CSV table of C-alpha atoms in Angstrom, one decimal:
chain,number,residue,atom,x,y,z
A,1,GLY,CA,147.3,-15.0,-25.3
A,2,GLU,CA,145.7,-12.5,-23.0
A,3,SER,CA,144.8,-9.5,-25.1
A,4,GLU,CA,144.1,-7.5,-21.9
A,5,THR,CA,147.8,-7.5,-21.2
A,6,VAL,CA,148.7,-5.9,-24.5
A,7,ARG,CA,150.3,-2.5,-24.2
A,8,VAL,CA,150.7,0.4,-26.6
A,9,GLY,CA,154.2,0.4,-28.1
A,10,GLU,CA,154.8,-3.4,-27.9
A,11,TRP,CA,155.8,-5.3,-31.0
A,12,VAL,CA,153.3,-7.5,-32.9
A,13,MET,CA,153.1,-9.5,-36.1
A,14,ALA,CA,150.2,-9.7,-38.4
A,15,VAL,CA,149.7,-13.0,-40.3
A,16,GLY,CA,147.5,-13.3,-43.4
A,17,ASN,CA,147.2,-13.7,-47.2
A,18,PRO,CA,147.2,-10.1,-48.5
A,19,PHE,CA,145.9,-9.7,-52.0
A,20,GLY,CA,146.0,-13.5,-52.3
A,21,VAL,CA,149.8,-13.6,-52.8
A,22,GLY,CA,150.2,-16.3,-50.1
A,23,GLN,CA,150.8,-16.5,-46.4
A,24,THR,CA,152.6,-13.3,-45.3
A,25,VAL,CA,153.9,-12.0,-42.0
A,26,THR,CA,154.3,-8.3,-41.3
A,27,LEU,CA,155.8,-6.5,-38.3
A,28,GLY,CA,154.7,-3.4,-36.4
A,29,ILE,CA,153.7,-2.1,-33.0
A,30,VAL,CA,150.5,-1.7,-31.1
A,31,SER,CA,149.4,1.9,-31.9
A,32,ALA,CA,146.4,2.2,-29.6
A,33,LEU,CA,143.9,0.2,-27.6
A,34,GLY,CA,140.1,0.3,-27.3
A,35,ARG,CA,139.5,1.9,-30.7
A,36,SER,CA,135.9,2.2,-32.0
A,37,ILE,CA,135.5,3.0,-35.7
A,38,GLY,CA,131.9,2.2,-36.3
A,39,LEU,CA,132.6,-1.1,-38.1
A,40,ILE,CA,130.6,-3.4,-35.8
A,41,ASN,CA,128.2,-2.9,-32.9
A,42,TYR,CA,130.6,-4.1,-30.2
A,43,GLU,CA,134.1,-2.7,-30.7
A,44,ASP,CA,137.2,-2.6,-28.5
A,45,LEU,CA,139.8,-2.9,-31.3
A,46,ILE,CA,143.5,-3.1,-31.2
A,47,GLN,CA,145.1,-0.6,-33.6
A,48,THR,CA,148.5,-1.5,-35.1
A,49,ASP,CA,150.8,-0.2,-37.8
A,50,ALA,CA,151.8,-3.6,-38.9
A,51,SER,CA,150.9,-3.8,-42.6
A,52,ILE,CA,147.4,-5.1,-43.0
A,53,ASN,CA,145.8,-5.3,-46.5
A,54,PRO,CA,142.7,-6.9,-48.1
A,55,GLY,CA,143.2,-10.7,-47.4
A,56,ASN,CA,144.6,-10.2,-43.9
A,57,SER,CA,141.1,-10.3,-42.3
A,58,GLY,CA,140.7,-13.3,-40.1
A,59,GLY,CA,144.4,-13.7,-39.7
A,60,ALA,CA,146.3,-13.7,-36.5
A,61,LEU,CA,147.9,-10.8,-34.7
A,62,VAL,CA,150.5,-12.3,-32.4
A,63,ASN,CA,153.0,-10.9,-29.8
A,64,MET,CA,156.7,-11.6,-29.7
A,65,GLN,CA,156.0,-14.8,-27.8
A,66,GLY,CA,153.9,-16.1,-30.7
A,67,GLU,CA,150.7,-15.8,-28.6
A,68,LEU,CA,147.5,-14.9,-30.4
A,69,VAL,CA,146.4,-11.5,-29.1
A,70,GLY,CA,144.0,-10.4,-31.9
A,71,MET,CA,142.2,-11.2,-35.1
A,72,ASN,CA,143.0,-8.8,-38.0
A,73,SER,CA,139.7,-7.2,-39.1
A,74,ALA,CA,139.9,-3.9,-40.9
A,75,ILE,CA,142.0,-1.0,-42.1
A,76,LEU,CA,141.5,2.7,-42.6
A,77,SER,CA,142.8,3.6,-46.0
A,78,ARG,CA,142.1,6.1,-48.8
A,79,SER,CA,143.9,4.1,-51.4
A,80,GLY,CA,142.6,0.6,-50.5
A,81,GLY,CA,146.1,-0.5,-49.4
A,82,SER,CA,147.8,-0.4,-46.0
A,83,GLN,CA,148.5,3.0,-44.6
A,84,GLY,CA,149.7,1.8,-41.2
A,85,ILE,CA,146.2,2.0,-39.6
A,86,GLY,CA,145.0,-1.5,-39.1
A,87,PHE,CA,142.6,-3.0,-36.5
A,88,ALA,CA,142.2,-6.4,-34.8
A,89,ILE,CA,139.5,-7.8,-32.6
A,90,PRO,CA,141.1,-8.7,-29.2
A,91,SER,CA,141.6,-12.4,-28.6
A,92,ASN,CA,139.7,-12.3,-25.3
A,93,MET,CA,136.6,-10.9,-27.1
A,94,ALA,CA,136.9,-13.5,-29.8
A,95,MET,CA,137.3,-16.4,-27.3
A,96,ARG,CA,134.2,-15.3,-25.3
A,97,ILE,CA,132.2,-15.4,-28.5
A,98,ILE,CA,133.6,-18.9,-29.4
A,99,ASP,CA,132.8,-20.1,-25.9
A,100,ALA,CA,129.2,-18.8,-26.2
A,101,LEU,CA,128.7,-20.5,-29.5
A,102,GLN,CA,130.0,-23.8,-28.3
A,103,THR,CA,127.9,-23.6,-25.1
A,104,HIS,CA,124.7,-22.1,-26.2
A,105,GLY,CA,124.8,-22.2,-30.0
A,106,THR,CA,124.2,-18.5,-30.1
A,107,VAL,CA,125.9,-15.4,-28.7
A,108,GLN,CA,124.1,-14.3,-25.6
A,109,ARG,CA,124.9,-10.7,-24.6
A,110,ALA,CA,124.2,-9.2,-21.2
A,111,TYR,CA,122.9,-5.7,-20.9
A,112,LEU,CA,122.2,-2.9,-18.4
A,113,GLY,CA,119.4,-1.0,-20.0
A,114,VAL,CA,120.8,2.5,-19.7
A,115,LEU,CA,121.6,5.3,-22.2
A,116,PRO,CA,125.2,6.4,-21.2
A,117,GLN,CA,127.0,9.6,-22.3
A,118,PRO,CA,130.7,10.6,-22.0
A,119,VAL,CA,131.7,12.7,-19.1
A,120,SER,CA,133.1,16.1,-20.3
A,121,GLN,CA,135.5,18.3,-18.5
A,122,SER,CA,132.7,20.6,-17.4
A,123,MET,CA,130.7,17.7,-16.1
A,124,ALA,CA,133.7,16.4,-14.2
A,125,ASP,CA,134.2,19.8,-12.6
A,126,TYR,CA,130.5,20.0,-11.7
A,127,HIS,CA,130.5,16.6,-10.0
A,128,GLY,CA,133.9,17.1,-8.2
A,129,LEU,CA,135.9,14.6,-10.3
A,130,ASP,CA,139.6,15.1,-10.6
A,131,ARG,CA,139.4,14.4,-14.4
A,132,PRO,CA,136.8,13.3,-16.9
A,133,ARG,CA,136.1,9.6,-16.3
A,134,GLY,CA,133.3,7.2,-16.3
A,135,VAL,CA,130.0,7.6,-18.1
A,136,ILE,CA,126.9,9.5,-17.0
A,137,ILE,CA,123.5,7.9,-17.2
A,138,SER,CA,121.0,10.1,-19.1
A,139,GLN,CA,118.2,7.5,-19.2
A,140,VAL,CA,117.3,4.3,-17.4
A,141,ASN,CA,114.8,2.1,-19.2
A,142,ASP,CA,112.0,0.6,-17.2
A,143,ASP,CA,112.1,-3.0,-16.1
A,144,THR,CA,115.8,-3.5,-17.0
A,145,PRO,CA,118.7,-4.7,-14.8
A,146,ALA,CA,119.7,-1.1,-14.2
A,147,ASP,CA,116.1,-0.1,-13.2
A,148,ARG,CA,115.7,-3.1,-10.8
A,149,ALA,CA,119.1,-2.3,-9.2
A,150,GLY,CA,118.0,1.3,-8.5
A,151,LEU,CA,120.3,3.1,-10.9
A,152,ARG,CA,119.2,6.7,-11.6
A,153,ASN,CA,119.5,9.3,-14.2
A,154,GLY,CA,122.6,11.4,-13.5
A,155,ASP,CA,124.5,8.6,-11.9
A,156,ILE,CA,128.1,8.3,-13.1
A,157,ILE,CA,129.4,4.8,-13.6
A,158,LEU,CA,133.1,4.8,-12.8
A,159,SER,CA,133.9,1.1,-12.9
A,160,VAL,CA,132.4,-2.3,-13.5
A,161,ASP,CA,133.9,-5.3,-11.5
A,162,GLY,CA,136.9,-3.2,-10.8
A,163,GLN,CA,137.6,-2.2,-14.4
A,164,GLU,CA,137.6,1.5,-15.0
A,165,ILE,CA,135.1,2.7,-17.5
A,166,LYS,CA,136.4,5.4,-19.9
A,167,ASN,CA,133.6,5.8,-22.4
A,168,PRO,CA,130.1,4.5,-23.4
A,169,SER,CA,131.6,2.0,-25.9
A,170,MET,CA,133.8,0.5,-23.2
A,171,LEU,CA,130.8,0.2,-20.9
A,172,ARG,CA,128.8,-1.6,-23.6
A,173,ASN,CA,131.7,-4.0,-24.3
A,174,VAL,CA,132.4,-4.8,-20.7
A,175,ILE,CA,128.7,-5.5,-19.9
A,176,SER,CA,128.0,-7.4,-23.1
A,177,LEU,CA,130.9,-9.8,-22.6
A,178,SER,CA,129.9,-10.6,-19.0
A,179,ASP,CA,127.9,-13.8,-18.4
A,180,VAL,CA,124.2,-13.6,-18.4
A,181,GLY,CA,123.0,-13.8,-14.7
A,182,HIS,CA,126.3,-12.4,-13.5
A,183,THR,CA,126.0,-9.9,-10.6
A,184,ALA,CA,128.2,-7.0,-11.7
A,185,GLU,CA,129.6,-4.6,-9.1
A,186,LEU,CA,129.3,-1.1,-10.3
A,187,GLU,CA,131.1,1.8,-8.7
A,188,ILE,CA,129.1,4.9,-9.2
A,189,LEU,CA,129.1,8.6,-8.2
A,190,ARG,CA,125.8,9.9,-7.0
A,191,ASP,CA,125.3,13.3,-5.4
A,192,GLY,CA,129.0,13.7,-5.0
A,193,LYS,CA,129.5,10.4,-3.2
A,194,GLU,CA,130.9,7.2,-4.5
A,195,LYS,CA,129.0,4.0,-3.7
A,196,THR,CA,128.8,0.5,-5.0
A,197,VAL,CA,125.7,-1.0,-6.7
A,198,ASP,CA,125.2,-4.7,-7.5
A,199,VAL,CA,123.4,-5.3,-10.8
A,200,GLU,CA,122.3,-8.8,-11.9
A,201,LEU,CA,122.7,-8.8,-15.6
A,202,ASP,CA,120.0,-10.1,-17.9
A,203,VAL,CA,120.2,-11.3,-21.5
A,204,LEU,CA,119.8,-8.6,-24.1
A,205,PRO,CA,116.3,-8.9,-25.6
A,206,ASP,CA,115.9,-9.5,-29.3
A,207,THR,CA,114.0,-6.3,-29.7
A,208,ASP,CA,114.5,-3.1,-27.8
A,209,GLY,CA,116.9,-4.2,-25.1
A,210,GLN,CA,118.8,-0.9,-25.1
A,211,ALA,CA,117.9,2.5,-23.9
A,212,ARG,CA,116.8,5.0,-26.4
A,213,PRO,CA,116.3,8.7,-26.2
A,214,ALA,CA,112.8,9.6,-25.2
A,215,GLU,CA,110.5,10.6,-28.0
A,216,PRO,CA,109.6,14.3,-28.0
A,217,ASP,CA,106.1,15.2,-26.8
A,218,ASP,CA,104.4,17.3,-29.4
A,219,ASP,CA,102.1,18.8,-26.8
A,220,ASP,CA,104.9,19.9,-24.5
A,221,VAL,CA,105.2,23.7,-24.7
A,222,SER,CA,107.4,24.1,-21.7
A,223,LEU,CA,110.4,25.1,-23.8
A,224,ASP,CA,108.7,27.2,-26.4
A,225,GLY,CA,110.8,30.3,-27.2
A,226,VAL,CA,114.0,28.8,-25.7
A,227,THR,CA,116.9,27.8,-27.9
A,228,VAL,CA,119.3,25.1,-26.5
A,229,THR,CA,122.5,23.4,-27.7
A,230,PRO,CA,124.3,20.3,-26.4
A,231,LEU,CA,127.1,20.9,-23.9
């Protein structure tokens, strides 16, 4: 099934072997989409209240047509048992990984080479956005796809290939699941004007392929005596 067509509120069934009792089917609804819980590096999880317990991991999450839309992966629980907060990896993400393994023998992830941050309400007001959306680039790494395409610090990425970007995690997932060598069309906001930038995506290096905050310069005294806090 197409996990991108899944909507909050629709019925789903979770299949698995909870606590080793044997194959079991539980029923629930999709509670939320695009969840990130810090479980793995690349997350775009489907949240469901269908009962998922230890032993369900790897089992199918199917819609009412019997189509596979997710792979049960985790629960949030204080007791160790189901509390109605379960998570599944979307089928589209799983299938892309399977295709990569079959084609290349390894998972090749594309990357931009930027350090993105969420757009707050105050940032949206400052940049003239009708609401907080997209992600703002706080750093562009040298000699990366973003650098070669001319992206700048302060650019706000609104969409990638027509898909609206809502947070940094979503940007990371959309880019990483694109084909290496693909030319992504980014809609950005720069100096109050929307424009389109084409970025040819490269394979994520094995080492430092991602942007990191700049290391502080111990000799920089330009802010001595000033106290600052994050917005």
